[in-house]
mmCIF file of N, CA and C in Angstrom:
data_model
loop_
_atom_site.group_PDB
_atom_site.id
_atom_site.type_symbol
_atom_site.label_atom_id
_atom_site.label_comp_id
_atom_site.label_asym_id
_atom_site.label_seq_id
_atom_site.Cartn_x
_atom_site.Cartn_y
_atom_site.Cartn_z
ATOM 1 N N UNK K 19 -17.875 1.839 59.600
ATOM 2 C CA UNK K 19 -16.988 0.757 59.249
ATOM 3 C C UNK K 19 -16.801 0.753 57.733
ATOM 4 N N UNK K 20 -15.397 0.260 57.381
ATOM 5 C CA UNK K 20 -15.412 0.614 56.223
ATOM 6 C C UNK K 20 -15.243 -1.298 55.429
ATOM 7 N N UNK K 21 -15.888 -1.044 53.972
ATOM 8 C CA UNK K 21 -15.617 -2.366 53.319
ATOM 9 C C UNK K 21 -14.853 -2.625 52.739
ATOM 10 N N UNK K 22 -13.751 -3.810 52.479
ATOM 11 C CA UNK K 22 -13.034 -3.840 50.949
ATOM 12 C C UNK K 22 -13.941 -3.558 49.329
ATOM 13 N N UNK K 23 -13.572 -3.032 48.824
ATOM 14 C CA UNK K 23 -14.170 -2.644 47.271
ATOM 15 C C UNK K 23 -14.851 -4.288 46.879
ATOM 16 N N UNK K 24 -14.435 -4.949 47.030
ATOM 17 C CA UNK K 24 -15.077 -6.316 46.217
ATOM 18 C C UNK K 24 -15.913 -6.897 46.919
ATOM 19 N N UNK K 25 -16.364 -6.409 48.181
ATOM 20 C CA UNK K 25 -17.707 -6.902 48.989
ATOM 21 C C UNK K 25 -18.650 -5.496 48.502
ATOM 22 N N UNK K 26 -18.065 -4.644 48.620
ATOM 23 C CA UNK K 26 -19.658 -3.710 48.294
ATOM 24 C C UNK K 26 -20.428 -3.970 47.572
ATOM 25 N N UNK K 27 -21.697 -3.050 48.035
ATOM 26 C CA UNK K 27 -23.018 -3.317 47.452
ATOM 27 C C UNK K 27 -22.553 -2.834 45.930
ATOM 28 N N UNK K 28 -23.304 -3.393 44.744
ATOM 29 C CA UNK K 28 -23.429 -3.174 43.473
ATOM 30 C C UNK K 28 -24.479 -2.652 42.993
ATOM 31 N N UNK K 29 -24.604 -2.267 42.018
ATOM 32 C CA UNK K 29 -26.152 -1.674 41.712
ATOM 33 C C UNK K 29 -26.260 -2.986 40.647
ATOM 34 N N UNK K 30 -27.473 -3.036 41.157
ATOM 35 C CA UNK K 30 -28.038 -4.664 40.115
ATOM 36 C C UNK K 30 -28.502 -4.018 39.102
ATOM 37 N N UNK K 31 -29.381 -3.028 39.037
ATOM 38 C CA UNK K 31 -30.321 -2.286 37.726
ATOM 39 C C UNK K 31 -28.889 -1.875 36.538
ATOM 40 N N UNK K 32 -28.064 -1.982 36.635
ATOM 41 C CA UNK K 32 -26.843 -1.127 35.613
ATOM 42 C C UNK K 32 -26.845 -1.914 34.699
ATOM 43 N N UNK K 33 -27.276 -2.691 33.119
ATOM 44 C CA UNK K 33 -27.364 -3.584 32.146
ATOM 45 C C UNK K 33 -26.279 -3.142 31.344
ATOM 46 N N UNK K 34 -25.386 -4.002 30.672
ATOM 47 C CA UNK K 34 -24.649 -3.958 29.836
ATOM 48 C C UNK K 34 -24.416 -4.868 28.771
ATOM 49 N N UNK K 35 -24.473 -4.301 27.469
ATOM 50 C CA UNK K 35 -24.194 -5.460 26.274
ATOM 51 C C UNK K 35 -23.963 -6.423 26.258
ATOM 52 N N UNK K 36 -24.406 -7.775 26.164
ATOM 53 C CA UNK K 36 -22.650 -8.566 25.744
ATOM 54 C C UNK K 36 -21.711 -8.146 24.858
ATOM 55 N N UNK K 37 -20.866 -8.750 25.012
ATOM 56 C CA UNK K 37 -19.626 -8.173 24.038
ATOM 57 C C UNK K 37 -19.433 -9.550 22.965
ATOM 58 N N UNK K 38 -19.429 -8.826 21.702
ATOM 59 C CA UNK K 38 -18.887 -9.763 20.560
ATOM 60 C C UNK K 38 -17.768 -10.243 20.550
ATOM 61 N N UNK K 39 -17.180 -11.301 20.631
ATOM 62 C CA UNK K 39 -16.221 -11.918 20.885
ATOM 63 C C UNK K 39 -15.387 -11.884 19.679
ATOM 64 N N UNK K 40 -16.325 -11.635 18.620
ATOM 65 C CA UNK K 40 -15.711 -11.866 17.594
ATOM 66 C C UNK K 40 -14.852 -10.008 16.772
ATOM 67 N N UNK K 41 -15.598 -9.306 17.482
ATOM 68 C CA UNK K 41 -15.438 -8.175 17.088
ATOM 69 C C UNK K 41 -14.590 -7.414 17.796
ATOM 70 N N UNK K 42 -13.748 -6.998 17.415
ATOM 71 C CA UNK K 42 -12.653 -5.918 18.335
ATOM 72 C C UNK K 42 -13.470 -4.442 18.557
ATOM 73 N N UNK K 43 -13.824 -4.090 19.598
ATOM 74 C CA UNK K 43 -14.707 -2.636 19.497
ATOM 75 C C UNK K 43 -13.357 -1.252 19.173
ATOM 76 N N UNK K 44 -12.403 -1.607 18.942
ATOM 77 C CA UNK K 44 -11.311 -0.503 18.833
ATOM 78 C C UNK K 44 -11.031 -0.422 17.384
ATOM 79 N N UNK K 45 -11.426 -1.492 16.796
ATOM 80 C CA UNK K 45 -11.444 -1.765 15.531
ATOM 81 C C UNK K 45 -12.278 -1.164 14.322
ATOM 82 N N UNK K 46 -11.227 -0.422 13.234
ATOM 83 C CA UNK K 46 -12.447 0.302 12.599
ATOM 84 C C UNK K 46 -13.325 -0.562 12.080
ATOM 85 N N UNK K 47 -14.528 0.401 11.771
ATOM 86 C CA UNK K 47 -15.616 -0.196 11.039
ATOM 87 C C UNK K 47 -15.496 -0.478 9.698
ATOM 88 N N UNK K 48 -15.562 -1.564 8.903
ATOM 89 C CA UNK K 48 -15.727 -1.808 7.620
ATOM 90 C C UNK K 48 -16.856 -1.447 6.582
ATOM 91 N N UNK K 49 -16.106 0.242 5.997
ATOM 92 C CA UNK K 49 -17.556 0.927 5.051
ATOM 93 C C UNK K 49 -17.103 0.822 4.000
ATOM 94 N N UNK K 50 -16.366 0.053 3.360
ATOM 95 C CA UNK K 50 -15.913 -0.184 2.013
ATOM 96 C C UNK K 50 -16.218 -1.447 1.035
ATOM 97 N N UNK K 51 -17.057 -2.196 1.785
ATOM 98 C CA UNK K 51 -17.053 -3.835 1.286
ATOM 99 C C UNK K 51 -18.098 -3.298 -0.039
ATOM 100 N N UNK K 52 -18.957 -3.075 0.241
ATOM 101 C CA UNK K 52 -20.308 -2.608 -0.682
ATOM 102 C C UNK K 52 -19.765 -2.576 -1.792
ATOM 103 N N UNK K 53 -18.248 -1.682 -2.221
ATOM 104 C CA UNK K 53 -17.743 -1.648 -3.283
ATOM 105 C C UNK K 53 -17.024 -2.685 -4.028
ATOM 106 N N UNK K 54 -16.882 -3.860 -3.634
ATOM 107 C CA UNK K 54 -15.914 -4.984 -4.203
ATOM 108 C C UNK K 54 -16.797 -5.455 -5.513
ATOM 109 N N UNK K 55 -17.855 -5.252 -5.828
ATOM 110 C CA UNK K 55 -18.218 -5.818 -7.096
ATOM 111 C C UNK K 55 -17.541 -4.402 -7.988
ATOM 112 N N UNK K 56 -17.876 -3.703 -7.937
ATOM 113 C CA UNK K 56 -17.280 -2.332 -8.453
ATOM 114 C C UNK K 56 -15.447 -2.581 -8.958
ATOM 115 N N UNK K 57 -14.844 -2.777 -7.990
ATOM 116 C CA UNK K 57 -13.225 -3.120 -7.925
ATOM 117 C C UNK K 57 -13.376 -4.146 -8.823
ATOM 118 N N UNK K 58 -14.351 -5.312 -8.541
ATOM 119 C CA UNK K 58 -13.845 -6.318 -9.204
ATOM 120 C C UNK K 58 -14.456 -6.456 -10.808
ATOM 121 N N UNK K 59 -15.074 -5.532 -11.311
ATOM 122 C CA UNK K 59 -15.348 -5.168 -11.966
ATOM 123 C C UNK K 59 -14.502 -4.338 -13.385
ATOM 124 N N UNK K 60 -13.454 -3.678 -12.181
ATOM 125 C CA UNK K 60 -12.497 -2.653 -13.015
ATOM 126 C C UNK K 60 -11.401 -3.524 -13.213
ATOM 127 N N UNK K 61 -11.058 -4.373 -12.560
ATOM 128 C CA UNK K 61 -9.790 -5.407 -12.616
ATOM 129 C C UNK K 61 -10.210 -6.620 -13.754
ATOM 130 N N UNK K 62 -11.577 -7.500 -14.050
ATOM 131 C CA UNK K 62 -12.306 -8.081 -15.424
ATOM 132 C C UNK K 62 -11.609 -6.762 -16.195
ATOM 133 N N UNK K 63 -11.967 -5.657 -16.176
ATOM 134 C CA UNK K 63 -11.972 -4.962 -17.581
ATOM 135 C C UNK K 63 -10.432 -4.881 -18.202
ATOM 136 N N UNK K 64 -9.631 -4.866 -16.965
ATOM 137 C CA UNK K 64 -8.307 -4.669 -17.719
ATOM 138 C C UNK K 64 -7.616 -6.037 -17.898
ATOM 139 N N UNK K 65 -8.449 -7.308 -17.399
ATOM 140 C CA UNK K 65 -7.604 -8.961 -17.978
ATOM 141 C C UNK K 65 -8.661 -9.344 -19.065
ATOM 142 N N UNK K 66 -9.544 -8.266 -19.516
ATOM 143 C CA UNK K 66 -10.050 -8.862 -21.021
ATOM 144 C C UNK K 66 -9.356 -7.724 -21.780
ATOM 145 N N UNK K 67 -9.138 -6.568 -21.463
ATOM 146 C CA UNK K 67 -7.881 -5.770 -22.515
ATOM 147 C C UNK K 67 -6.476 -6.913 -22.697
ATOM 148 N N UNK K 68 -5.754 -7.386 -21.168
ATOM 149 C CA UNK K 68 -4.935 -7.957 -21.850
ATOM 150 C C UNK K 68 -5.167 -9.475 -22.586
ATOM 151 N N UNK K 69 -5.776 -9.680 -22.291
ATOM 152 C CA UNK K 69 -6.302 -11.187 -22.826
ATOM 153 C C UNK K 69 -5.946 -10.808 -24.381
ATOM 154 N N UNK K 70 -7.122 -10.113 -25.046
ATOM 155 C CA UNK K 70 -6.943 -9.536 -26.125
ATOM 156 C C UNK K 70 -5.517 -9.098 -26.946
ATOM 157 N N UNK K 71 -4.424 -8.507 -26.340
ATOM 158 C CA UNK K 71 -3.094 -8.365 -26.341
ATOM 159 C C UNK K 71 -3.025 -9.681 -26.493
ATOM 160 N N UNK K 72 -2.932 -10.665 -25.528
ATOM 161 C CA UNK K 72 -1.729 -11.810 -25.669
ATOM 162 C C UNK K 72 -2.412 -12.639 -26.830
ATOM 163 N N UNK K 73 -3.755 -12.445 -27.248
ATOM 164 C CA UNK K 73 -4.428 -13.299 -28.702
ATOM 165 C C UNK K 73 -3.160 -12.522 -30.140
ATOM 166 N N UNK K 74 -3.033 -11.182 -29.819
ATOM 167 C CA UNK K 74 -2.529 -10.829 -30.926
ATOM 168 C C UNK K 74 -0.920 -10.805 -30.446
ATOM 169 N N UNK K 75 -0.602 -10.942 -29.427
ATOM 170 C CA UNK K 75 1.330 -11.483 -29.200
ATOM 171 C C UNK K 75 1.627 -12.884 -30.016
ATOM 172 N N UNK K 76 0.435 -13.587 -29.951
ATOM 173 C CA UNK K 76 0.470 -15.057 -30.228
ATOM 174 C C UNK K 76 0.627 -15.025 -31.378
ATOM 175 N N UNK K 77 -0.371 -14.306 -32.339
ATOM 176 C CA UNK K 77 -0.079 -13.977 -33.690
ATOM 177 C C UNK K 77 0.998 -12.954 -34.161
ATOM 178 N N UNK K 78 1.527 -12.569 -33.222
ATOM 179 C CA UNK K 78 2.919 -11.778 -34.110
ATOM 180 C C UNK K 78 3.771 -12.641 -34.020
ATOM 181 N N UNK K 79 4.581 -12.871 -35.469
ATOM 182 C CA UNK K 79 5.875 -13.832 -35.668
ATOM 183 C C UNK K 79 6.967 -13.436 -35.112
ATOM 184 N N UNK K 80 7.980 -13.933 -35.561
ATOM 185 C CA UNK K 80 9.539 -13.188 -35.279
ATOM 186 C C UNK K 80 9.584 -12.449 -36.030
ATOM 187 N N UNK K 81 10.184 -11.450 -35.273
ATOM 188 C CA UNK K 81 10.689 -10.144 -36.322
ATOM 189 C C UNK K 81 11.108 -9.028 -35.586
ATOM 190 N N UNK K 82 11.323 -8.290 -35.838
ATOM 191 C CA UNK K 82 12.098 -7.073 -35.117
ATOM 192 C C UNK K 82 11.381 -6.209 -34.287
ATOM 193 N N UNK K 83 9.691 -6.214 -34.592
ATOM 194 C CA UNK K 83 9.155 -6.128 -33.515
ATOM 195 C C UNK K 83 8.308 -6.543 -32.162
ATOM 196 N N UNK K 84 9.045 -7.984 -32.345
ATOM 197 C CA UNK K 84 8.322 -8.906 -31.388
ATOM 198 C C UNK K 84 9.203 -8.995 -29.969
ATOM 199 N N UNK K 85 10.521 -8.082 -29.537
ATOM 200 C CA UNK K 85 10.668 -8.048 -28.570
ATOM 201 C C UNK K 85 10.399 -7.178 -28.471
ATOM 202 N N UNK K 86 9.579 -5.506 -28.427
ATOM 203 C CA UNK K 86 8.794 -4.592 -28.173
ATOM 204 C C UNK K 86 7.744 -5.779 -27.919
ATOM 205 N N UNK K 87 7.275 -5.876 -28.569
ATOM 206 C CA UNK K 87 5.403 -6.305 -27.921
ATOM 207 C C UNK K 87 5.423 -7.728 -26.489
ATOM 208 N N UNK K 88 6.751 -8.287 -26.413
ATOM 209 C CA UNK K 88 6.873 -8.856 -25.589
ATOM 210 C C UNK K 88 7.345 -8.224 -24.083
ATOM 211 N N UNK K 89 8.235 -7.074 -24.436
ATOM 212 C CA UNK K 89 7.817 -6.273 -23.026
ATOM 213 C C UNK K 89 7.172 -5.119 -22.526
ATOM 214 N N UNK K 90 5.972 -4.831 -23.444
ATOM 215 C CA UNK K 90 4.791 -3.985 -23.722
ATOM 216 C C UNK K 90 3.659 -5.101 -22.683
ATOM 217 N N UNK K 91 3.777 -6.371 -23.022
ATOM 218 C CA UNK K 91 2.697 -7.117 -22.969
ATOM 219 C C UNK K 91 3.237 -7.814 -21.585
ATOM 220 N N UNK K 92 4.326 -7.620 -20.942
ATOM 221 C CA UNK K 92 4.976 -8.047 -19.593
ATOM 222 C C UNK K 92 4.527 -7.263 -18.764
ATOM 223 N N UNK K 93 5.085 -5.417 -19.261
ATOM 224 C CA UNK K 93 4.476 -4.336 -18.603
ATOM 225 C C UNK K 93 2.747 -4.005 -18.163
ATOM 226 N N UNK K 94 2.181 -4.553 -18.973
ATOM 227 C CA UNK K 94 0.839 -4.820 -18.762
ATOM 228 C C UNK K 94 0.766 -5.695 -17.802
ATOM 229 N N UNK K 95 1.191 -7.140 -18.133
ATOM 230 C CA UNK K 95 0.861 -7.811 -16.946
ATOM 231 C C UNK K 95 0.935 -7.220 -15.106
ATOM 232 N N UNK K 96 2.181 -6.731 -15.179
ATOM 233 C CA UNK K 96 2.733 -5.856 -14.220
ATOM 234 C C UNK K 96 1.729 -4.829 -13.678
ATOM 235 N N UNK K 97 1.273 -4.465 -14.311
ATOM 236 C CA UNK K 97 0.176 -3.179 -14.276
ATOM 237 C C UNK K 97 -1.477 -3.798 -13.711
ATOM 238 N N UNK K 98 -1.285 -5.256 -14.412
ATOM 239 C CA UNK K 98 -2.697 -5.914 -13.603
ATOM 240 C C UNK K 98 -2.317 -6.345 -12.395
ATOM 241 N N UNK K 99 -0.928 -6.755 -12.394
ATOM 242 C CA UNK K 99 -0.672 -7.508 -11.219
ATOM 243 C C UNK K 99 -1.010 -6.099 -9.611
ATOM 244 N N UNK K 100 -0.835 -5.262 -9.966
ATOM 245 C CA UNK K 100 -0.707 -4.052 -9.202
ATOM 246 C C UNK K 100 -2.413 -3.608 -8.975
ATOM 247 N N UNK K 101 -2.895 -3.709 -10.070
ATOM 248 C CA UNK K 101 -4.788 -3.867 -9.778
ATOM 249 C C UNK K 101 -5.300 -4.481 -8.885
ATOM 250 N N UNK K 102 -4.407 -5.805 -9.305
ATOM 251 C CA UNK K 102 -5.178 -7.366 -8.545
ATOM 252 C C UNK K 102 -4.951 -6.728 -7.142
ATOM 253 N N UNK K 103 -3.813 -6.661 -7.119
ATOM 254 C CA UNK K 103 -3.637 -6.247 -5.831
ATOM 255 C C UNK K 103 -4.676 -5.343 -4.727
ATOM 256 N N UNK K 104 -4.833 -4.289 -5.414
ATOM 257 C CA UNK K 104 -5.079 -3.195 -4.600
ATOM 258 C C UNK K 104 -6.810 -3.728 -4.584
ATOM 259 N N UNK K 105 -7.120 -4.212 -5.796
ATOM 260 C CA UNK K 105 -8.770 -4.542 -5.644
ATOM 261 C C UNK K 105 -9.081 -5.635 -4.548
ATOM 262 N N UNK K 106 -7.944 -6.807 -4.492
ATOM 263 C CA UNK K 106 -8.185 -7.618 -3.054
ATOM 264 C C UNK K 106 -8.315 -6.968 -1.773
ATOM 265 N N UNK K 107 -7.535 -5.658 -1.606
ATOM 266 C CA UNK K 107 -7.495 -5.237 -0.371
ATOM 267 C C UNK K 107 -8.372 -3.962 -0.607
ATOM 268 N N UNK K 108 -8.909 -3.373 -1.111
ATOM 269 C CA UNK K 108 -9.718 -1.860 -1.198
ATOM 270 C C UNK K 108 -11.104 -2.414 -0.441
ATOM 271 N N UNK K 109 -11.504 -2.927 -0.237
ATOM 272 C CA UNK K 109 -12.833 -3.552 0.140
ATOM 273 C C UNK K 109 -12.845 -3.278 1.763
ATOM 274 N N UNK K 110 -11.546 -3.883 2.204
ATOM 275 C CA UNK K 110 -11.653 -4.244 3.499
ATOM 276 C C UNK K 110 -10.752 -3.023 4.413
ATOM 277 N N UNK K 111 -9.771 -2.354 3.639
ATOM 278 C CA UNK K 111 -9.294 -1.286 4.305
ATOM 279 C C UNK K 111 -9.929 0.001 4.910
ATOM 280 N N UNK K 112 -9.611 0.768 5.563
ATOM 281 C CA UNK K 112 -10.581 1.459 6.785
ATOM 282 C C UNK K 112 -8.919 3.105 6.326
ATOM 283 N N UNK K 113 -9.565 4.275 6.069
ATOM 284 C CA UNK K 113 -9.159 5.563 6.698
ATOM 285 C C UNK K 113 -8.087 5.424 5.299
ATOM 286 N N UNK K 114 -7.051 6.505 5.623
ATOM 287 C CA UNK K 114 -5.589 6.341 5.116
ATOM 288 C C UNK K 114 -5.349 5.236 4.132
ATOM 289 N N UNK K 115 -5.397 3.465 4.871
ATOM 290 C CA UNK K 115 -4.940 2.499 3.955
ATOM 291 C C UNK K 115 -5.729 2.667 2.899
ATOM 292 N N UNK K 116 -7.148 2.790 3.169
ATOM 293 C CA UNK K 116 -7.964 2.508 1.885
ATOM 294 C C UNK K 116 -7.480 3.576 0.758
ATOM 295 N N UNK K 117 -7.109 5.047 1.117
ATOM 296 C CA UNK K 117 -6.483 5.940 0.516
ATOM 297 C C UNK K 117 -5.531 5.525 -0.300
ATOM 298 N N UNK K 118 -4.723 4.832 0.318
ATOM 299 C CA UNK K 118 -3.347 4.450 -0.139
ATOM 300 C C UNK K 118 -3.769 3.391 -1.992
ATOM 301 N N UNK K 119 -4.662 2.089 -1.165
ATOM 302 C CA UNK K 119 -4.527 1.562 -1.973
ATOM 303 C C UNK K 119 -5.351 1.561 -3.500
ATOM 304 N N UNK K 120 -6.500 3.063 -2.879
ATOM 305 C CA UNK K 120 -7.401 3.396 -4.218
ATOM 306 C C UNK K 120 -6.209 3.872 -5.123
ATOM 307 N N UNK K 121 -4.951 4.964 -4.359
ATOM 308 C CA UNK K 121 -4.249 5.319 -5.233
ATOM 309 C C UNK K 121 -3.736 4.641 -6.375
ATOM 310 N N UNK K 122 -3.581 3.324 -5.544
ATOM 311 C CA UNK K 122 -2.513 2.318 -6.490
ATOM 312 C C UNK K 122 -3.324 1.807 -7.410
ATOM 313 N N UNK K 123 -4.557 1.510 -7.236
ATOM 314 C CA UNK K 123 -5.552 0.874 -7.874
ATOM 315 C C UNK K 123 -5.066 2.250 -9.258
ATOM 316 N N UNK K 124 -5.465 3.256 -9.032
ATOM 317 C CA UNK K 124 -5.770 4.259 -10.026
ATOM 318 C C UNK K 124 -4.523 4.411 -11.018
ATOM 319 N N UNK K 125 -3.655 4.045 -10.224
ATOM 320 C CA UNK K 125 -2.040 4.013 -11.032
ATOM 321 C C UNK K 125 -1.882 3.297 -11.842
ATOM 322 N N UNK K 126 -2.346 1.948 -11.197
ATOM 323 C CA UNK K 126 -2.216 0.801 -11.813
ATOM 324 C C UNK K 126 -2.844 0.759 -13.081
ATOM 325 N N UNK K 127 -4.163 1.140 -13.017
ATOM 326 C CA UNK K 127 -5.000 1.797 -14.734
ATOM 327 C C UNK K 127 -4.344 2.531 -15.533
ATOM 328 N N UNK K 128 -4.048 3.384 -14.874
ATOM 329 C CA UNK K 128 -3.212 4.644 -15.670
ATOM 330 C C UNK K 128 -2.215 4.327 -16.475
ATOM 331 N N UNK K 129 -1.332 3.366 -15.825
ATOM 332 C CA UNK K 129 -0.038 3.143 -16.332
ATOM 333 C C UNK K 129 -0.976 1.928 -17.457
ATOM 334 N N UNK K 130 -1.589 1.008 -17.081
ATOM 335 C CA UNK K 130 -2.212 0.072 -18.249
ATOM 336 C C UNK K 130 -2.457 0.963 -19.611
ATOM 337 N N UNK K 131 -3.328 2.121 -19.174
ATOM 338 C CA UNK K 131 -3.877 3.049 -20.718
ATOM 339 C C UNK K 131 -2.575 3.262 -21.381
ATOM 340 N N UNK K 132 -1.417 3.731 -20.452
ATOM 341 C CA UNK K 132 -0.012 4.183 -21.236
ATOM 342 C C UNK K 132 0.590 3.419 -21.702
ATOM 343 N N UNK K 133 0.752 1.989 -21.584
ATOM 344 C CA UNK K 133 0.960 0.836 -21.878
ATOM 345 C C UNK K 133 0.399 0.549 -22.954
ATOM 346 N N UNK K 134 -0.969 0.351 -22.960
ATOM 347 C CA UNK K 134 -1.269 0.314 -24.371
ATOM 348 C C UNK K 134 -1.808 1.204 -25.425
ATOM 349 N N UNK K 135 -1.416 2.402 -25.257
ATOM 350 C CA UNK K 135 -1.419 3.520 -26.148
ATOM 351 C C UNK K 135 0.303 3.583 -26.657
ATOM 352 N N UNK K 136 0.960 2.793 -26.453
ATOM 353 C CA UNK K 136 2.363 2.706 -26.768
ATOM 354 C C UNK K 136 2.077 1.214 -27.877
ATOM 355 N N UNK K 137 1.357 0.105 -26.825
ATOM 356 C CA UNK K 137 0.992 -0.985 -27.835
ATOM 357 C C UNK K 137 0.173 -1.006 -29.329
ATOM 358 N N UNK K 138 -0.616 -0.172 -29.261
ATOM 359 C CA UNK K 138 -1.328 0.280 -30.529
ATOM 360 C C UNK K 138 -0.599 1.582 -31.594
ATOM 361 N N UNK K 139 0.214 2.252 -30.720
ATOM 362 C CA UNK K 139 0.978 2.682 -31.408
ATOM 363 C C UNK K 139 1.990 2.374 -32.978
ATOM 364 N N UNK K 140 2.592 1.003 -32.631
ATOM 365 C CA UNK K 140 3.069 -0.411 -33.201
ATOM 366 C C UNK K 140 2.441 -0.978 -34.488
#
Protein backbone atom coordinates (compact mmCIF):
# COMPACT_ATOMS: atom_id res chain seq x y z
CA UNK A 1 0.00 0.00 0.00
CA UNK A 2 1.19 3.08 -0.86
CA UNK A 3 1.23 6.58 1.40
CA UNK A 4 0.72 10.24 0.50
CA UNK A 5 4.32 11.97 1.01
CA UNK A 6 3.03 14.06 4.08
CA UNK A 7 1.99 11.03 6.23
CA UNK A 8 5.30 9.19 5.88
CA UNK A 9 7.51 8.12 8.35
CA UNK A 10 10.33 10.90 8.97
CA UNK A 11 13.57 10.30 10.35
CA UNK A 12 13.47 12.05 13.82
CA UNK A 13 17.49 11.73 14.38
CA UNK A 14 18.12 14.38 11.14
CA UNK A 15 19.00 17.92 13.39
CA UNK A 16 19.10 21.08 11.71
CA UNK A 17 20.23 24.69 12.61
CA UNK A 18 17.93 27.24 13.35
CA UNK A 19 18.00 29.73 10.90
CA UNK A 20 18.90 33.44 11.62
CA UNK A 21 16.19 35.41 10.82
CA UNK A 22 18.12 38.12 10.70
CA UNK A 23 20.70 36.92 8.28
CA UNK A 24 20.17 36.19 4.59
CA UNK A 25 22.39 32.85 4.08
CA UNK A 26 22.75 33.91 0.17
CA UNK A 27 24.12 36.94 1.37
CA UNK A 28 27.75 37.76 1.17
CA UNK A 29 29.76 37.74 4.11
CA UNK A 30 30.98 41.04 5.51
CA UNK A 31 35.15 40.89 5.51
CA UNK A 32 35.69 44.46 5.19
CA UNK A 33 34.30 46.19 8.39
CA UNK A 34 37.72 45.64 10.38
CA UNK A 35 38.93 48.34 8.03
CA UNK A 36 36.61 51.42 8.73
CA UNK A 37 38.91 52.96 11.32
CA UNK A 38 41.61 52.80 8.58
CA UNK A 39 39.06 54.61 5.83
CA UNK A 40 38.10 56.78 8.40
CA UNK A 41 41.24 57.66 9.14
CA UNK A 42 42.32 58.59 5.46
CA UNK A 43 39.16 60.80 4.98
CA UNK A 44 40.31 63.03 8.86
CA UNK A 45 43.55 63.37 6.90
CA UNK A 46 42.28 65.01 3.85
CA UNK A 47 39.41 67.52 5.96
CA UNK A 48 42.45 68.67 8.11
CA UNK A 49 44.48 69.36 4.65
CA UNK A 50 41.41 71.21 3.62
CA UNK A 51 40.54 72.83 6.76
CA UNK A 52 43.99 74.28 6.57
CA UNK A 53 43.25 75.65 2.85
CA UNK A 54 40.04 77.36 3.83
CA UNK A 55 42.17 79.13 7.14
CA UNK A 56 44.38 80.54 4.35
CA UNK A 57 41.23 81.28 1.56
CA UNK A 58 39.96 83.33 4.52
CA UNK A 59 43.11 85.21 4.62
CA UNK A 60 43.52 85.87 0.96
CA UNK A 61 41.96 89.35 0.05
CA UNK A 62 40.58 90.42 -3.26
CA UNK A 63 42.71 90.33 -5.92
CA UNK A 64 43.31 88.63 -9.02
CA UNK A 65 44.13 85.64 -7.45
CA UNK A 66 41.33 84.93 -5.29
CA UNK A 67 39.09 83.45 -7.93
CA UNK A 68 41.83 80.70 -8.61
CA UNK A 69 42.00 79.76 -4.93
CA UNK A 70 38.25 79.83 -4.74
CA UNK A 71 37.87 77.12 -7.31
CA UNK A 72 41.05 75.21 -6.27
CA UNK A 73 39.45 75.14 -2.78
CA UNK A 74 35.72 74.04 -4.32
CA UNK A 75 37.67 71.33 -6.30
CA UNK A 76 39.00 70.03 -3.13
CA UNK A 77 35.91 70.04 -1.49
CA UNK A 78 34.62 67.91 -4.41
CA UNK A 79 37.45 65.55 -4.04
CA UNK A 80 36.48 65.00 -0.18
CA UNK A 81 33.07 64.85 -1.02
CA UNK A 82 34.01 61.70 -3.30
CA UNK A 83 36.21 60.19 -0.16
CA UNK A 84 33.35 60.70 2.18
CA UNK A 85 31.67 58.82 0.02
CA UNK A 86 33.44 55.81 -0.83
CA UNK A 87 34.81 55.55 2.99
CA UNK A 88 30.93 55.28 4.17
CA UNK A 89 30.44 52.44 1.91
CA UNK A 90 34.07 50.50 1.67
CA UNK A 91 33.44 48.85 5.02
CA UNK A 92 30.34 47.15 4.20
CA UNK A 93 30.72 46.24 0.46
CA UNK A 94 31.43 42.49 -0.45
CA UNK A 95 33.52 41.30 -4.07
CA UNK A 96 33.53 43.77 -7.20
CA UNK A 97 31.54 46.73 -5.24
CA UNK A 98 34.15 46.92 -2.68
CA UNK A 99 36.60 47.05 -5.81
CA UNK A 100 34.74 49.66 -7.30
CA UNK A 101 34.57 51.86 -4.43
CA UNK A 102 38.40 51.41 -3.08
CA UNK A 103 38.95 52.72 -6.64
CA UNK A 104 37.10 55.86 -6.04
CA UNK A 105 38.35 56.20 -2.64
CA UNK A 106 41.99 56.17 -4.34
CA UNK A 107 40.91 58.74 -7.02
CA UNK A 108 39.43 60.75 -4.84
CA UNK A 109 43.11 61.24 -2.99
CA UNK A 110 44.78 61.45 -6.04
CA UNK A 111 42.91 64.09 -7.55
CA UNK A 112 43.09 65.98 -3.78
CA UNK A 113 47.28 65.73 -4.06
CA UNK A 114 46.71 67.35 -7.74
CA UNK A 115 44.57 69.83 -6.39
CA UNK A 116 46.78 70.96 -4.08
CA UNK A 117 50.03 70.75 -5.76
CA UNK A 118 48.32 73.32 -8.17
CA UNK A 119 47.22 75.22 -4.73
CA UNK A 120 50.73 75.63 -3.43
CA UNK A 121 51.86 76.23 -6.63
CA UNK A 122 50.15 79.98 -6.20
Amino acid sequence: MSQPVSEGVSNPLVKTEPLNPLKNPSYPQRVHVHERAHWQAVLKSCEDRISKAGQKLAVVGAGPNRATFERLYAQMLGARDQVAAAVRRLPTETGGLYEEDRHRLEEGVAALDRVFKRWEAL
